[in-house]
Amino acid sequence: MHDVNDTGFKLVLGRSDWRNQFGVEGTASGDGGADVVYDTEDRCATLRPLVERVPNRPAEPALTPSARTSAARDRHGSWYWIDPNVPTRIVVRNAGDETVATFWPQSEKGNEISSGGLEEGAFRPTDSGTPSESPSLGTLTITTDHRLVVAAQSPDQLLVFDLHAGGPPQRISWFGEAPFAPLDATPRPDDGLYLLERPENEDPRLWALDRTFRPIGWGRSATPRSPFRPTDAGSRGGEPGSPPFSPTPPVLPSDLRPQVIEALPGDWLLVLGEDDTLHVLRLVQGEHGGATASRYQSVDTDPPEEGPVNLADILRPEDQDNGVDWSSWSAHDMGFVPGAPGVTEVLQGTLYVVGTDGNQAYALRLAGDADTVNLEVKPTYLPLRGFSGKGLVEADGTVYYDLTDRWLPLRAQRNPRLVDRGQVESERFDSEIVGCTWHRLFVDACIPPDTAVRVESRASDHLDRLSDQPWQREPDLYQRDTGAEIPYYEAFPETDSDREGRGTWELLLQHAEGRYLELRLTLEGSGRASPRLHALRVYFPRFSYLEEYMPDVYQENEASAQFVERFLANAEGMLTDMEGKIAQVKALFDVRTVPDEYLDWLATWFGASFDPALDTRRKRLFLDHAVELFNQRGTLAGLARMLMLVLDPCADEFLFTSAGVADAVGRPRDATERTARRESVRLVEQFAARDVSRAAVGDARVPEQPTQVRVDEPWTPEKGADTLHRRFRTFLDRERYDTPSDREAVWGERPSFPPLLPSPDDEHADQKRADWRVFVRRVIDGPYAPIDAGTVRPGIGDRADTVTRRFRAFLARRYATTDRLPAPFREEGGRFDAIQLPDTLPSGTALQDWIQFVGTALPVHRAAHRFRVLVPVDPDADEAAQRQRLKIARRVVETQKPAHTAFEVLPYWAAFRVGTVRTGLDTVLGKGSRYSPLLLGDGALAEETVGAAHPGHVDDRRVVGRDAADAPRPL
């Protein structure tokens, strides 16, 4: 890249550039030489942080391995651990009331929990027995399918508790004749667990168990029967009558003496040995003798060298002497928090380690591929307050430690400690120009007060003489007020650019002349703060105003010429910035490159102004599709897209695809896309929904009342008017009036169905109009628009003329000439404009014409040019937020709708309603009103249900019969 003066630059950006050009490696506090390191999180070169270690007080005892007892947390926040004083007892700390009680076994009266004294959601007794009958518990963990698995000895078995369904544990006997000595367990990411056992005087064994608790890698050909069995299934080692079977666990490295294990994503495993060595293993499988075999493959760990690493060597800085004896440090436990792997990485996360001193934890960044895993110390101070030593437990991306019977999250305290000074030298920069005058140095950096960056340079036209040149001090860096020198480029986000010392720093190189250039950077800090260098740019060759624009007389004296050139460089720097922005003005017209502050200005080129509800990302999306939106303005698709652009916080390019607006305009779409956009705005045209209830399309303004449902056969025009009159009289006599005299007092002796709604001026208007409406709804097939008889008489108002004109136009379009009109509609004079609305129901063809007019044509006319906008709102949000959302939608529709239309904006909730159910993707309607238990191999899921009842103590969802309908949503 070159500026307007054709001056280019050499760029140093990113970890690889800083490593290759300046030799800056990753953060490693134990190598003893690199005082300038690369911070992979902030992506900058900085002074090396020091690992803070607070020494033990004399009265504080060291933790012992016996203090570490297995612990785990379930998905609801309840904690389980083995009682260190009673190794046959499992203790639970309930998430709801924070009470501590015995989870298993429930035997002692003092600890027994009665179901009557428990609140909803608390734990109930799971088993009975006495402590003497209970096995000695070695380790426990909770699998990803919410099962508490406890490894026990005497008898050797696994206790499996279903934390959702409750009930007593499933007892699974361990197999083989070798003694069972469980030491640690950890859940596998895809169900199942890893189990570490270390019998006395025998080699350690590490098992990988699947979700059915079978060893991974042993197929049917190797184990015709499951190596696990219930405790009541005969002799040890298999089912009754089966041959003894003792599978061999996957092979471990010969020098591995494990004490703690942690599962990593995939088939990776971290193993911490007794000598504080850390091993990274992978479970690999292969075919051997027709059976699937498994083995563990050791992965090289770096730094400091290939092979297992010692944690104390990584944590201990060789040049730090604060009176703390690191030789006595030993690891006690560890926990791992997975992270998102990069492009070239298959494994990434943070490893937390606590020592036997129990004062603090240490964080190490772990990342690697299939061959090598890198470890870097994170300079965070993680104090532990009153650590009891049970261990570190990872749950939901956070590591916890125990304080007696409480579990607290690890929290880093901002207490940085860094080396005071560091220096790095660059590899040579080659300009490929003999006698090149190197121009300027720009550094995107944060240089806080009390810190500094010193720059030295040396240059030569001969590569072999470059190292013989002396280093020469360049001027001090100064911070630019106008930001980076690259047009329309921001080195830091706007929110960070105001921080003191953060921005683009610059200096004019004064001693760098020659083809080759080397730089030496000296970073000076205060011990608590450090310069942080993100990017470095060296410009060359210098565009000299003295040589290009000034007379030769100004170059006759060498000393004055150098002064004039440096003086004119000030003007060159300012003018080059302005000329560069003019040359790159095209960036202001590209949605991808225009700075945020120019977006409103760019919108004025379209004659548009942004709604205040639009953020920067959605403004760019609008500008990118402005022509398309303007072409669709006033259409259903255009209005839907504008609404979703403003209201949808995740609006993206999907809106401008054929499926992006399908939900709002009522077109079908792919099920996956429907799920991704299940909360879109919905537009309902009145004419299209004239015969659909409001709740059916999501309008929840007024809860609909229960209505009568027609159970007999509906009437159609083909059955004739006489049939309708007869059913009308039967309806009045059977359902509306107790005696014939009551009916005659209102309707007369032999009433017939009137085609118009009875006039409000009638003596019994209210009763007649109610009878008419109920009869139409229950008997006539399809809609029937009511026409008030009191408004169709001449002189009553415009509505009479409007309905009559529409009826005349309807007949004129259908018959073209009056000769073809049915006889009931022919008037004297034979003109269409003489036709009147019928006072009595016609028959034959005229009846079909009338029903089609009041059932189709008139409802469409009444609903034309009207629509509803249904906006999704969160029922749990406060009323002010809901009103604001509807206000924004109304503001958008006002500016985007066609001028001749009317609309209303309403909220809707995509939820089930009693009496009016809207089905979704996860809804299945059965064939009948009863569900029977589901039997394996017999029946279908749509017709039957699983027999076991849903556990009532699950607190991450609403449960019918336990939670009130208006209860707040569970977390």
Coordinates of C-alpha atoms in Angstrom, one line a residue, residues 253 255-256 270-271 276-281 298-311 313-314 371-375:
P253 CA 2.5 -43.9 29.3
D255 CA 6.2 -42.9 33.4
L256 CA 2.7 -41.6 34.2
L270 CA -5.4 -33.8 30.8
V271 CA -3.5 -35.9 33.4
D276 CA 3.5 -32.0 39.0
T277 CA 4.0 -33.1 35.4
L278 CA 1.2 -32.4 33.0
H279 CA 0.3 -34.9 30.3
V280 CA -2.0 -34.3 27.4
L281 CA -3.5 -37.6 26.1
S298 CA 0.7 -38.9 24.5
V299 CA 0.8 -35.4 22.9
D300 CA 3.9 -33.3 23.1
T301 CA 3.5 -30.2 25.3
D302 CA 5.4 -27.0 24.6
P303 CA 7.1 -25.0 26.2
P304 CA 9.7 -25.4 27.6
E305 CA 10.6 -28.6 25.6
E306 CA 8.9 -31.5 24.1
G307 CA 7.3 -34.0 26.4
P308 CA 5.5 -33.7 29.7
V309 CA 6.1 -30.4 31.4
N310 CA 6.5 -29.5 35.1
L311 CA 3.9 -26.9 36.3
D313 CA 8.9 -24.8 36.1
I314 CA 6.3 -23.0 34.0
D371 CA 0.6 -32.9 17.6
T372 CA 1.6 -30.1 20.0
V373 CA -0.1 -28.4 22.8
N374 CA 1.1 -24.9 24.0
L375 CA 0.9 -23.7 27.5

